GROMACS .gro file of C-alpha atoms in nm:
model
  499
    1MET     CA    1   0.000   0.000   0.000
    2ALA     CA    2   0.127   0.344  -0.088
    3SER     CA    3   0.229   0.559   0.204
    4THR     CA    4   0.006   0.844   0.311
    5ALA     CA    5   0.277   1.095   0.219
    6ARG     CA    6   0.276   0.980  -0.144
    7ARG     CA    7  -0.100   0.962  -0.192
    8PRO     CA    8  -0.249   1.263  -0.374
    9LYS     CA    9  -0.482   1.470  -0.157
   10GLY     CA   10  -0.639   1.705  -0.410
   11THR     CA   11  -0.640   1.818  -0.772
   12ASP     CA   12  -0.327   2.030  -0.725
   13ASP     CA   13  -0.140   1.707  -0.642
   14LEU     CA   14  -0.285   1.529  -0.943
   15PHE     CA   15  -0.241   1.801  -1.204
   16PRO     CA   16   0.117   1.900  -1.296
   17PRO     CA   17   0.178   2.279  -1.282
   18ALA     CA   18   0.199   2.300  -1.664
   19LEU     CA   19  -0.158   2.161  -1.694
   20ARG     CA   20  -0.333   2.354  -1.419
   21ALA     CA   21  -0.425   2.640  -1.651
   22ASP     CA   22  -0.611   2.392  -1.874
   23ARG     CA   23  -0.789   2.253  -1.570
   24ASP     CA   24  -0.891   2.602  -1.456
   25TYR     CA   25  -1.023   2.673  -1.805
   26LEU     CA   26  -1.254   2.369  -1.782
   27LEU     CA   27  -1.366   2.468  -1.433
   28ASN     CA   28  -1.460   2.821  -1.542
   29LEU     CA   29  -1.676   2.732  -1.842
   30ASP     CA   30  -2.038   2.844  -1.814
   31GLU     CA   31  -2.341   2.622  -1.755
   32SER     CA   32  -2.405   2.579  -2.129
   33ALA     CA   33  -2.108   2.338  -2.155
   34ARG     CA   34  -2.173   1.968  -2.093
   35PRO     CA   35  -2.049   1.869  -1.741
   36CYS     CA   36  -1.792   1.593  -1.707
   37VAL     CA   37  -1.571   1.416  -1.453
   38PHE     CA   38  -1.238   1.238  -1.494
   39TYR     CA   39  -1.145   0.891  -1.372
   40PHE     CA   40  -0.774   0.809  -1.337
   41ARG     CA   41  -0.625   0.475  -1.231
   42LYS     CA   42  -0.251   0.461  -1.177
   43SER     CA   43  -0.099   0.114  -1.169
   44VAL     CA   44   0.226   0.040  -0.984
   45GLY     CA   45   0.507   0.210  -1.179
   46ASP     CA   46   0.262   0.426  -1.380
   47ASP     CA   47   0.187   0.797  -1.334
   48PHE     CA   48  -0.110   1.033  -1.347
   49ALA     CA   49   0.051   1.296  -1.572
   50THR     CA   50  -0.018   1.136  -1.912
   51GLN     CA   51  -0.375   1.050  -1.813
   52VAL     CA   52  -0.435   1.408  -1.699
   53MET     CA   53  -0.290   1.552  -2.019
   54ARG     CA   54  -0.494   1.329  -2.256
   55CYS     CA   55  -0.822   1.379  -2.070
   56LEU     CA   56  -0.774   1.758  -2.056
   57GLN     CA   57  -0.701   1.771  -2.428
   58TYR     CA   58  -1.018   1.578  -2.514
   59ALA     CA   59  -1.235   1.778  -2.272
   60ARG     CA   60  -1.118   2.108  -2.423
   61SER     CA   61  -1.176   1.990  -2.779
   62ALA     CA   62  -1.527   1.865  -2.690
   63ASN     CA   63  -1.611   2.182  -2.495
   64LEU     CA   64  -1.675   1.995  -2.170
   65ARG     CA   65  -1.699   2.157  -1.828
   66LEU     CA   66  -1.527   1.987  -1.533
   67ASP     CA   67  -1.779   1.960  -1.247
   68PRO     CA   68  -1.588   2.038  -0.922
   69THR     CA   69  -1.883   1.937  -0.701
   70LEU     CA   70  -1.816   1.569  -0.767
   71GLY     CA   71  -1.521   1.359  -0.652
   72VAL     CA   72  -1.208   1.561  -0.573
   73GLY     CA   73  -1.258   1.875  -0.780
   74GLY     CA   74  -1.426   1.676  -1.056
   75VAL     CA   75  -1.178   1.385  -1.039
   76PHE     CA   76  -1.211   1.026  -0.916
   77PHE     CA   77  -0.883   0.833  -0.890
   78ASP     CA   78  -0.712   0.520  -0.761
   79GLU     CA   79  -0.339   0.497  -0.696
   80ASP     CA   80  -0.130   0.180  -0.733
   81LYS     CA   81  -0.434  -0.034  -0.809
   82SER     CA   82  -0.447  -0.318  -1.059
   83GLY     CA   83  -0.729  -0.336  -1.313
   84MET     CA   84  -0.699  -0.717  -1.327
   85LYS     CA   85  -0.699  -0.826  -0.964
   86ASN     CA   86  -0.999  -0.829  -0.730
   87VAL     CA   87  -0.872  -0.542  -0.517
   88GLU     CA   88  -1.069  -0.261  -0.360
   89ARG     CA   89  -1.070   0.056  -0.571
   90LEU     CA   90  -1.216   0.331  -0.356
   91GLY     CA   91  -1.209   0.592  -0.633
   92TYR     CA   92  -1.395   0.365  -0.874
   93ASP     CA   93  -1.644   0.269  -0.602
   94ARG     CA   94  -1.713   0.636  -0.526
   95LEU     CA   95  -1.764   0.703  -0.895
   96MET     CA   96  -2.015   0.417  -0.927
   97SER     CA   97  -2.193   0.523  -0.606
   98GLY     CA   98  -2.238   0.870  -0.752
   99VAL     CA   99  -2.369   0.722  -1.076
  100MET     CA  100  -2.623   0.504  -0.893
  101ARG     CA  101  -2.739   0.796  -0.675
  102GLY     CA  102  -2.804   1.004  -0.986
  103ASP     CA  103  -2.535   1.263  -0.906
  104LEU     CA  104  -2.378   1.216  -1.251
  105LYS     CA  105  -2.696   1.230  -1.457
  106ASP     CA  106  -2.627   1.381  -1.803
  107HIS     CA  107  -2.252   1.386  -1.727
  108PHE     CA  108  -1.966   1.245  -1.931
  109VAL     CA  109  -1.703   1.024  -1.763
  110ILE     CA  110  -1.365   1.072  -1.931
  111VAL     CA  111  -1.081   0.818  -1.907
  112ARG     CA  112  -0.754   0.805  -2.095
  113ASP     CA  113  -0.815   0.449  -2.218
  114GLN     CA  114  -1.076   0.182  -2.163
  115ASP     CA  115  -0.830  -0.027  -1.961
  116ARG     CA  116  -0.829   0.242  -1.689
  117LEU     CA  117  -1.184   0.132  -1.604
  118SER     CA  118  -1.100  -0.239  -1.608
  119ARG     CA  119  -0.868  -0.493  -1.769
  120LYS     CA  120  -1.095  -0.781  -1.679
  121GLU     CA  121  -1.338  -0.973  -1.901
  122SER     CA  122  -1.621  -0.798  -2.086
  123SER     CA  123  -1.880  -0.926  -1.834
  124VAL     CA  124  -1.740  -0.678  -1.580
  125LEU     CA  125  -1.788  -0.390  -1.823
  126GLU     CA  126  -2.140  -0.510  -1.903
  127GLU     CA  127  -2.241  -0.430  -1.546
  128TYR     CA  128  -2.081  -0.086  -1.583
  129HIS     CA  129  -2.273  -0.029  -1.910
  130ILE     CA  130  -2.607  -0.126  -1.755
  131ILE     CA  131  -2.563   0.103  -1.454
  132THR     CA  132  -2.441   0.404  -1.651
  133GLU     CA  133  -2.709   0.366  -1.920
  134LEU     CA  134  -2.986   0.364  -1.659
  135ALA     CA  135  -2.831   0.671  -1.492
  136LYS     CA  136  -2.794   0.853  -1.829
  137VAL     CA  137  -2.416   0.873  -1.798
  138ARG     CA  138  -2.188   0.836  -2.102
  139THR     CA  139  -1.821   0.734  -2.095
  140PHE     CA  140  -1.551   0.840  -2.342
  141GLU     CA  141  -1.186   0.764  -2.403
  142SER     CA  142  -0.950   1.057  -2.457
  143THR     CA  143  -0.949   0.961  -2.827
  144GLY     CA  144  -1.317   1.050  -2.846
  145ARG     CA  145  -1.444   0.690  -2.875
  146GLU     CA  146  -1.749   0.622  -2.661
  147ILE     CA  147  -1.716   0.321  -2.431
  148LYS     CA  148  -2.051   0.148  -2.459
  149ASP     CA  149  -2.199  -0.198  -2.496
  150ASP     CA  150  -2.085  -0.268  -2.850
  151ILE     CA  151  -1.850  -0.501  -3.039
  152ALA     CA  152  -1.556  -0.257  -3.036
  153THR     CA  153  -1.563  -0.226  -2.656
  154GLY     CA  154  -1.584  -0.605  -2.618
  155VAL     CA  155  -1.290  -0.668  -2.852
  156ILE     CA  156  -1.077  -0.402  -2.682
  157GLY     CA  157  -1.163  -0.561  -2.346
  158VAL     CA  158  -1.032  -0.899  -2.466
  159VAL     CA  159  -0.715  -0.738  -2.604
  160ASN     CA  160  -0.656  -0.544  -2.281
  161ARG     CA  161  -0.693  -0.861  -2.074
  162ALA     CA  162  -0.445  -1.050  -2.295
  163GLU     CA  163  -0.201  -0.758  -2.284
  164ALA     CA  164  -0.225  -0.746  -1.905
  165LYS     CA  165  -0.139  -1.116  -1.883
  166ILE     CA  166   0.162  -1.066  -2.111
  167THR     CA  167   0.277  -0.768  -1.903
  168ALA     CA  168   0.237  -0.969  -1.583
  169ALA     CA  169   0.446  -1.253  -1.730
  170ARG     CA  170   0.719  -1.005  -1.825
  171GLN     CA  171   0.718  -0.854  -1.480
  172ARG     CA  172   0.748  -1.200  -1.322
  173ALA     CA  173   1.039  -1.283  -1.552
  174LYS     CA  174   1.206  -0.953  -1.462
  175LYS     CA  175   1.170  -1.024  -1.090
  176GLU     CA  176   1.309  -1.375  -1.135
  177PHE     CA  177   1.608  -1.233  -1.324
  178ARG     CA  178   1.674  -0.987  -1.041
  179ALA     CA  179   1.668  -1.272  -0.791
  180ILE     CA  180   1.897  -1.501  -0.992
  181SER     CA  181   2.138  -1.211  -1.049
  182GLY     CA  182   2.161  -1.143  -0.676
  183MET     CA  183   2.002  -0.799  -0.696
  184PRO     CA  184   1.821  -0.680  -0.381
  185PRO     CA  185   1.441  -0.720  -0.358
  186ALA     CA  186   1.247  -0.430  -0.510
  187GLY     CA  187   0.971  -0.342  -0.267
  188ARG     CA  188   0.803  -0.027  -0.141
  189ILE     CA  189   0.815  -0.143   0.222
  190ARG     CA  190   1.156  -0.095   0.383
  191LYS     CA  191   1.296  -0.414   0.529
  192THR     CA  192   1.378  -0.406   0.899
  193GLY     CA  193   1.750  -0.340   0.943
  194TYR     CA  194   1.813  -0.188   0.598
  195SER     CA  195   1.766   0.135   0.408
  196ALA     CA  196   1.496   0.130   0.140
  197ASP     CA  197   1.742   0.038  -0.137
  198TYR     CA  198   1.951  -0.206   0.072
  199THR     CA  199   2.265   0.007   0.026
  200ALA     CA  200   2.308   0.077   0.397
  201ILE     CA  201   2.235  -0.090   0.729
  202ASN     CA  202   2.003   0.075   0.980
  203TRP     CA  203   2.221   0.004   1.282
  204GLU     CA  204   1.958   0.079   1.545
  205GLU     CA  205   1.737  -0.197   1.404
  206ALA     CA  206   2.034  -0.420   1.321
  207LYS     CA  207   2.144  -0.411   1.686
  208ILE     CA  208   1.799  -0.534   1.789
  209LEU     CA  209   1.827  -0.826   1.544
  210ARG     CA  210   2.181  -0.916   1.646
  211ARG     CA  211   2.093  -0.903   2.015
  212ALA     CA  212   1.793  -1.132   1.953
  213ARG     CA  213   2.009  -1.372   1.749
  214ASN     CA  214   2.271  -1.399   2.022
  215LYS     CA  215   2.007  -1.473   2.284
  216ALA     CA  216   1.840  -1.732   2.061
  217VAL     CA  217   2.161  -1.928   1.998
  218SER     CA  218   2.241  -1.917   2.370
  219GLY     CA  219   1.919  -2.111   2.434
  220GLN     CA  220   1.680  -1.833   2.537
  221SER     CA  221   1.321  -1.884   2.418
  222LEU     CA  222   1.170  -1.649   2.162
  223HIS     CA  223   0.893  -1.560   2.407
  224SER     CA  224   1.142  -1.438   2.668
  225ILE     CA  225   1.337  -1.254   2.397
  226CYS     CA  226   1.018  -1.066   2.303
  227GLU     CA  227   0.955  -0.984   2.669
  228ASP     CA  228   1.311  -0.849   2.703
  229MET     CA  229   1.265  -0.636   2.390
  230LEU     CA  230   0.942  -0.493   2.527
  231ARG     CA  231   1.111  -0.400   2.854
  232ARG     CA  232   1.393  -0.229   2.662
  233GLY     CA  233   1.143  -0.035   2.451
  234ASP     CA  234   1.247  -0.210   2.128
  235VAL     CA  235   0.933  -0.203   1.916
  236LYS     CA  236   0.845  -0.221   1.546
  237ARG     CA  237   0.826   0.090   1.328
  238SER     CA  238   0.448   0.086   1.376
  239GLY     CA  239   0.502   0.118   1.752
  240LYS     CA  240   0.362  -0.232   1.814
  241PRO     CA  241   0.569  -0.481   2.014
  242TYR     CA  242   0.754  -0.767   1.850
  243ILE     CA  243   0.585  -1.105   1.893
  244VAL     CA  244   0.731  -1.455   1.864
  245SER     CA  245   0.629  -1.501   1.500
  246ASP     CA  246   0.800  -1.170   1.407
  247ILE     CA  247   1.132  -1.267   1.565
  248SER     CA  248   1.120  -1.621   1.427
  249ARG     CA  249   1.059  -1.488   1.075
  250LEU     CA  250   1.331  -1.224   1.095
  251LEU     CA  251   1.600  -1.450   1.243
  252ARG     CA  252   1.532  -1.721   0.984
  253ASP     CA  253   1.541  -1.477   0.690
  254PRO     CA  254   1.847  -1.555   0.469
  255THR     CA  255   1.841  -1.197   0.336
  256TYR     CA  256   2.028  -1.077   0.645
  257ALA     CA  257   2.319  -1.310   0.555
  258GLY     CA  258   2.333  -1.174   0.199
  259TYR     CA  259   2.131  -1.456   0.039
  260ARG     CA  260   1.873  -1.372  -0.227
  261VAL     CA  261   1.547  -1.559  -0.190
  262PHE     CA  262   1.226  -1.554  -0.392
  263LYS     CA  263   0.866  -1.543  -0.269
  264ARG     CA  264   0.753  -1.834  -0.487
  265ASP     CA  265   0.907  -2.143  -0.644
  266ILE     CA  266   1.155  -2.047  -0.916
  267GLU     CA  267   1.307  -2.263  -1.190
  268VAL     CA  268   1.679  -2.223  -1.257
  269GLU     CA  269   1.828  -2.431  -1.539
  270GLY     CA  270   1.548  -2.686  -1.513
  271ILE     CA  271   1.572  -2.716  -1.134
  272VAL     CA  272   1.286  -2.592  -0.915
  273ILE     CA  273   1.404  -2.400  -0.607
  274PRO     CA  274   1.132  -2.375  -0.338
  275LYS     CA  275   1.019  -2.033  -0.223
  276GLY     CA  276   1.223  -1.895   0.066
  277THR     CA  277   1.527  -2.099  -0.034
  278PRO     CA  278   1.839  -1.902  -0.141
  279VAL     CA  279   1.874  -1.873  -0.520
  280SER     CA  280   2.189  -1.657  -0.528
  281LYS     CA  281   2.419  -1.442  -0.316
  282GLY     CA  282   2.356  -1.068  -0.306
  283SER     CA  283   2.601  -0.780  -0.288
  284TRP     CA  284   2.425  -0.575  -0.018
  285PRO     CA  285   2.585  -0.541   0.331
  286LYS     CA  286   2.527  -0.830   0.570
  287ILE     CA  287   2.381  -0.802   0.918
  288PHE     CA  288   2.465  -1.167   0.996
  289THR     CA  289   2.751  -1.373   0.858
  290GLU     CA  290   2.656  -1.692   0.676
  291ASP     CA  291   2.775  -1.900   0.973
  292GLU     CA  292   2.568  -1.688   1.213
  293HIS     CA  293   2.260  -1.733   0.994
  294HIS     CA  294   2.297  -2.113   0.975
  295GLU     CA  295   2.364  -2.130   1.349
  296VAL     CA  296   2.048  -1.945   1.450
  297VAL     CA  297   1.832  -2.139   1.201
  298LYS     CA  298   1.970  -2.465   1.342
  299HIS     CA  299   1.884  -2.358   1.698
  300LEU     CA  300   1.533  -2.242   1.602
  301SER     CA  301   1.467  -2.565   1.411
  302LYS     CA  302   1.526  -2.761   1.733
  303ASN     CA  303   1.246  -2.570   1.902
  304LYS     CA  304   0.949  -2.807   1.912
  305ALA     CA  305   0.708  -2.514   1.927
  306TRP     CA  306   0.790  -2.450   1.560
  307ALA     CA  307   0.754  -2.808   1.440
  308THR     CA  308   0.481  -2.913   1.196
  309GLU     CA  309   0.260  -3.041   1.481
  310ASN     CA  310  -0.072  -2.857   1.447
  311LYS     CA  311  -0.276  -3.028   1.720
  312ALA     CA  312  -0.497  -2.800   1.925
  313LYS     CA  313  -0.386  -2.735   2.282
  314TYR     CA  314  -0.702  -2.557   2.397
  315LEU     CA  315  -1.058  -2.662   2.332
  316LEU     CA  316  -1.214  -2.336   2.211
  317SER     CA  317  -0.916  -2.176   2.035
  318GLY     CA  318  -1.035  -2.004   1.715
  319ILE     CA  319  -1.403  -2.043   1.810
  320LEU     CA  320  -1.469  -1.771   2.068
  321VAL     CA  321  -1.484  -1.410   1.947
  322CYS     CA  322  -1.501  -1.092   2.152
  323ALA     CA  323  -1.846  -0.942   2.091
  324GLU     CA  324  -1.706  -0.596   2.171
  325CYS     CA  325  -1.439  -0.571   1.898
  326GLY     CA  326  -1.462  -0.892   1.692
  327THR     CA  327  -1.114  -1.022   1.784
  328THR     CA  328  -1.063  -1.397   1.824
  329MET     CA  329  -1.013  -1.478   2.191
  330ALA     CA  330  -0.701  -1.662   2.309
  331HIS     CA  331  -0.633  -1.895   2.601
  332GLN     CA  332  -0.396  -1.759   2.865
  333PRO     CA  333  -0.324  -1.771   3.239
  334LYS     CA  334  -0.440  -1.483   3.456
  335ILE     CA  335  -0.349  -1.394   3.815
  336GLY     CA  336  -0.660  -1.389   4.035
  337LYS     CA  337  -0.733  -1.175   4.338
  338LYS     CA  338  -0.471  -1.185   4.613
  339HIS     CA  339  -0.547  -1.365   4.939
  340LYS     CA  340  -0.478  -1.215   5.279
  341ASP     CA  341  -0.142  -1.389   5.293
  342GLY     CA  342  -0.040  -1.224   4.963
  343SER     CA  343  -0.075  -1.539   4.752
  344ALA     CA  344  -0.300  -1.559   4.447
  345ASN     CA  345  -0.452  -1.832   4.233
  346ILE     CA  346  -0.365  -1.869   3.866
  347LEU     CA  347  -0.682  -1.871   3.656
  348HIS     CA  348  -0.700  -2.000   3.302
  349VAL     CA  349  -0.917  -1.780   3.084
  350TYR     CA  350  -1.015  -1.709   2.725
  351SER     CA  351  -0.947  -1.340   2.676
  352CYS     CA  352  -0.947  -1.065   2.415
  353HIS     CA  353  -0.575  -0.989   2.400
  354LYS     CA  354  -0.438  -0.642   2.317
  355LYS     CA  355  -0.125  -0.791   2.159
  356ARG     CA  356  -0.352  -0.964   1.907
  357GLY     CA  357  -0.522  -0.637   1.820
  358GLY     CA  358  -0.812  -0.675   2.062
  359CYS     CA  359  -0.968  -0.436   2.311
  360GLY     CA  360  -0.833  -0.624   2.614
  361LYS     CA  361  -1.160  -0.571   2.804
  362LEU     CA  362  -1.295  -0.927   2.815
  363SER     CA  363  -1.190  -1.246   2.996
  364ARG     CA  364  -1.396  -1.556   3.079
  365ASN     CA  365  -1.318  -1.865   3.285
  366ALA     CA  366  -1.175  -2.127   3.048
  367ARG     CA  367  -1.274  -2.430   3.256
  368ALA     CA  368  -1.638  -2.320   3.277
  369LEU     CA  369  -1.653  -2.244   2.903
  370ASP     CA  370  -1.492  -2.577   2.808
  371LYS     CA  371  -1.734  -2.770   3.029
  372PHE     CA  372  -2.035  -2.584   2.887
  373PHE     CA  373  -1.941  -2.645   2.521
  374ILE     CA  374  -1.856  -3.011   2.579
  375GLU     CA  375  -2.200  -3.072   2.726
  376LEU     CA  376  -2.370  -2.860   2.458
  377THR     CA  377  -2.199  -3.051   2.177
  378TYR     CA  378  -2.263  -3.388   2.344
  379GLN     CA  379  -2.637  -3.314   2.350
  380ALA     CA  380  -2.628  -3.189   1.990
  381ILE     CA  381  -2.470  -3.516   1.871
  382LEU     CA  382  -2.733  -3.717   2.059
  383ARG     CA  383  -3.006  -3.530   1.870
  384LEU     CA  384  -2.856  -3.609   1.528
  385PRO     CA  385  -3.037  -3.871   1.318
  386ASP     CA  386  -2.829  -4.185   1.258
  387ALA     CA  387  -2.558  -4.049   1.484
  388THR     CA  388  -2.429  -4.400   1.549
  389GLU     CA  389  -2.360  -4.444   1.178
  390GLN     CA  390  -2.136  -4.140   1.147
  391VAL     CA  391  -1.809  -4.222   0.969
  392VAL     CA  392  -1.482  -4.070   1.083
  393ASP     CA  393  -1.332  -3.850   0.812
  394ASN     CA  394  -0.957  -3.893   0.776
  395THR     CA  395  -0.916  -3.642   0.492
  396GLY     CA  396  -0.792  -3.368   0.723
  397ASN     CA  397  -0.539  -3.603   0.881
  398GLU     CA  398  -0.412  -3.705   0.538
  399ILE     CA  399  -0.373  -3.340   0.431
  400THR     CA  400  -0.179  -3.269   0.752
  401ARG     CA  401   0.043  -3.572   0.686
  402LEU     CA  402   0.119  -3.456   0.330
  403GLU     CA  403   0.196  -3.101   0.447
  404ALA     CA  404   0.433  -3.246   0.707
  405LYS     CA  405   0.592  -3.455   0.432
  406ILE     CA  406   0.666  -3.139   0.232
  407SER     CA  407   0.815  -2.967   0.538
  408THR     CA  408   1.032  -3.272   0.611
  409ALA     CA  409   1.154  -3.283   0.251
  410ILE     CA  410   1.245  -2.914   0.254
  411GLN     CA  411   1.444  -2.965   0.574
  412ALA     CA  412   1.614  -3.270   0.421
  413PHE     CA  413   1.713  -3.059   0.122
  414LYS     CA  414   1.858  -2.791   0.351
  415ASP     CA  415   2.053  -3.061   0.536
  416ASP     CA  416   2.191  -3.199   0.203
  417ILE     CA  417   2.014  -3.533   0.254
  418ILE     CA  418   1.826  -3.508  -0.077
  419ASN     CA  419   1.895  -3.302  -0.388
  420ILE     CA  420   1.677  -3.033  -0.546
  421ALA     CA  421   1.530  -3.269  -0.809
  422GLU     CA  422   1.414  -3.514  -0.541
  423LEU     CA  423   1.265  -3.228  -0.340
  424ALA     CA  424   1.076  -3.101  -0.645
  425ASP     CA  425   0.931  -3.449  -0.712
  426ILE     CA  426   0.821  -3.497  -0.351
  427LYS     CA  427   0.668  -3.149  -0.327
  428GLN     CA  428   0.483  -3.169  -0.659
  429ASP     CA  429   0.340  -3.513  -0.582
  430ALA     CA  430   0.226  -3.407  -0.232
  431GLN     CA  431   0.075  -3.079  -0.350
  432GLU     CA  432  -0.125  -3.255  -0.624
  433LYS     CA  433  -0.264  -3.499  -0.367
  434ILE     CA  434  -0.347  -3.216  -0.125
  435SER     CA  435  -0.528  -3.025  -0.400
  436ALA     CA  436  -0.732  -3.334  -0.493
  437LEU     CA  437  -0.822  -3.403  -0.129
  438LYS     CA  438  -0.936  -3.044  -0.070
  439LYS     CA  439  -1.152  -3.052  -0.384
  440ASP     CA  440  -1.308  -3.375  -0.263
  441GLN     CA  441  -1.381  -3.215   0.075
  442VAL     CA  442  -1.568  -2.930  -0.090
  443LYS     CA  443  -1.780  -3.162  -0.306
  444ARG     CA  444  -1.914  -3.386  -0.032
  445ARG     CA  445  -2.072  -3.320   0.305
  446GLN     CA  446  -1.816  -3.393   0.573
  447PRO     CA  447  -1.898  -3.644   0.848
  448LEU     CA  448  -1.828  -3.562   1.209
  449PRO     CA  449  -1.472  -3.621   1.331
  450VAL     CA  450  -1.616  -3.869   1.586
  451ASP     CA  451  -1.844  -4.174   1.559
  452ASP     CA  452  -2.094  -4.086   1.830
  453ALA     CA  453  -2.153  -3.882   2.143
  454GLU     CA  454  -1.966  -4.122   2.370
  455SER     CA  455  -1.655  -4.125   2.148
  456PHE     CA  456  -1.670  -3.745   2.146
  457MET     CA  457  -1.640  -3.743   2.526
  458GLN     CA  458  -1.335  -3.972   2.506
  459ALA     CA  459  -1.164  -3.794   2.212
  460GLU     CA  460  -0.845  -3.588   2.234
  461VAL     CA  461  -0.862  -3.209   2.249
  462ALA     CA  462  -0.799  -3.154   1.876
  463LYS     CA  463  -1.079  -3.390   1.771
  464LYS     CA  464  -1.316  -3.244   2.029
  465ARG     CA  465  -1.246  -2.894   1.902
  466ASP     CA  466  -1.302  -2.998   1.538
  467THR     CA  467  -1.635  -3.152   1.639
  468ILE     CA  468  -1.743  -2.842   1.832
  469ARG     CA  469  -1.654  -2.624   1.532
  470ARG     CA  470  -1.888  -2.829   1.311
  471PHE     CA  471  -2.179  -2.716   1.529
  472PHE     CA  472  -2.049  -2.377   1.645
  473PRO     CA  473  -1.786  -2.232   1.403
  474ARG     CA  474  -1.791  -1.889   1.570
  475VAL     CA  475  -1.946  -1.782   1.899
  476GLY     CA  476  -1.941  -1.430   2.038
  477VAL     CA  477  -1.880  -1.355   2.404
  478LYS     CA  478  -2.042  -1.043   2.551
  479ARG     CA  479  -1.887  -0.823   2.816
  480VAL     CA  480  -2.129  -0.832   3.109
  481GLY     CA  481  -2.005  -0.693   3.437
  482SER     CA  482  -1.649  -0.736   3.564
  483GLY     CA  483  -1.442  -1.041   3.646
  484VAL     CA  484  -1.408  -1.369   3.459
  485ARG     CA  485  -1.721  -1.553   3.574
  486PHE     CA  486  -1.902  -1.722   3.286
  487LYS     CA  487  -2.278  -1.749   3.233
  488PRO     CA  488  -2.447  -1.897   2.922
  489ASP     CA  489  -2.642  -1.577   2.851
  490GLN     CA  490  -2.309  -1.406   2.776
  491LEU     CA  491  -2.278  -1.604   2.452
  492VAL     CA  492  -2.392  -1.481   2.111
  493PHE     CA  493  -2.460  -1.765   1.866
  494PRO     CA  494  -2.477  -1.678   1.493
  495GLU     CA  495  -2.806  -1.748   1.323
  496HIS     CA  496  -2.804  -2.044   1.083
  497GLU     CA  497  -3.033  -2.088   0.785
  498GLU     CA  498  -3.247  -2.400   0.784
  499ASP     CA  499  -3.136  -2.670   0.535
   0.00000   0.00000   0.00000
C-alpha cells in the first residue's frame, strides 16, 4: 500500500503545474457546456501525468466543463491499483456510487483508455454499461471513442486482458532475473535493518536483530526474547511490540546473511528451487555472517514449538470471538485476586488480547466455558439422526500428513540429505494430492470427526475442538459486568439458515 505521504490529496497534487491552466479553463466554463468528470487509475510504476494531459485535451476539444462538485474537484482516482486483480478501488467505487445515486446524470465520464476502467473480461464492463445507461451517464476515451456496450468495446476488453497477462508474465520474468542475479528485492516497504534500497544498514534496528540472534543461539526462548525487547522499549516501526512469530521470521530470513530468496518457487536451469530458499548471493551489506545465519536457524529448528505439529492445545481456540471488537479470543493464564497472605490463584481464561489487536476488556473462565461447550456438543450429537452411523473423516489427517511430508523434505534438502530434483518431485506429488483431497472435501458433506456422542467425550482435544466447530464455528462472548465468571447468557450464537 502506498504511504500516506505519497497519496495525492487534491487536484493540485494530481495536475502537474503546466496543466493547471487547462484545468482552470474547464472549471470556469459556463453552464451551457456539458459537465464531465475524470477517472484516473494509476498502476504500480505508472503515473497520473499522461492520463491528466490526454483527458484535458479531449475535454477542451469537446467543450466539456469539469464539475468540481463531484469527486475531488471533478476527479475520481485510484493509486497503485491493478485493473486485473480483485482489489478494492475506492475511487472507482465512489464514482459508481455517484452514478447510482443520480449525481452524474447527463454527465460524461472521461478516461484516458478503456483499460483504466477495467482490464478484466467484458462481463465486468457489461455491469458498468447497464448502470451508466440507466443513470444517463456516457463514458468516453480521450481519443473520443465512446465506451458502450458494443462489439468494439468487447474486442478491446479482450485485447486489454491479454495484454495485461503478457505484461504480468514479463514482470514476473524480470523479478526472477533480479533474484537469480543477486540484486536486492524491489519493494516499497523498507525491510527491517536496511535502508529502502539495501545500500546501507540501519544500525539501530540491526542491533535489535543481532541481540535477539545472540540470545536465541544461547538457548533463550523467543517468548522471553520478546519480553526483554518490550522492557527495553524495542518495538516495530508501527510502535507495536515484536511477537514470537515476528522474531522467528526475521531471524530465519536468509536476506540478512546476503542470500537472495524468492517469494515463490523459481526454476533455474530446469531445477525448481522452493520459495524462501536461497537462489543466489547478493552484494548488499550483511547483518549476519553466513555462519551466524545457519547457526540461529539450526537452533530455532530444534524448538518443538515451531515443528509441523498442528494439534490443538485448547478446546475453544479459534471459536470464541469478543463481541465488543470482533477479535478472536485466546487462552492464557491470569493472576486472580490476592489472598490475605499475599498469595493468588492462577486462573486460566479465554481473553481478548491487546497484543492480538483486541480491546483487552474481556476475559472468561476457560474451565467453565470448556465444560459448557462439551455438554452442549454432546447433546447436539445425541439429537442427530443416525448419529451412530457417522463415519470418521480422515481427509484432514491425510492433508496434515502430506503437508508435514513437504516440510520434512524441505528440511532434508537444507541438510543436504536429498537433492533439489528429489525435493521437487516430492513437493509436486504431495501438492497434487493435497489439491485433490481439498476438492473432494468441498464436493461432499463432511462427516463428524467422531463416531458418536460417547466417542466425542473420550476424544483428544484436537478432535473435540473440530467436532465443536462443526456445530459452532464462531461464537461471540459479551462483556457483562467485571471479572471472569461465565454465564451462558453471555454467549452470542450466529443465526443459521435451515437446510
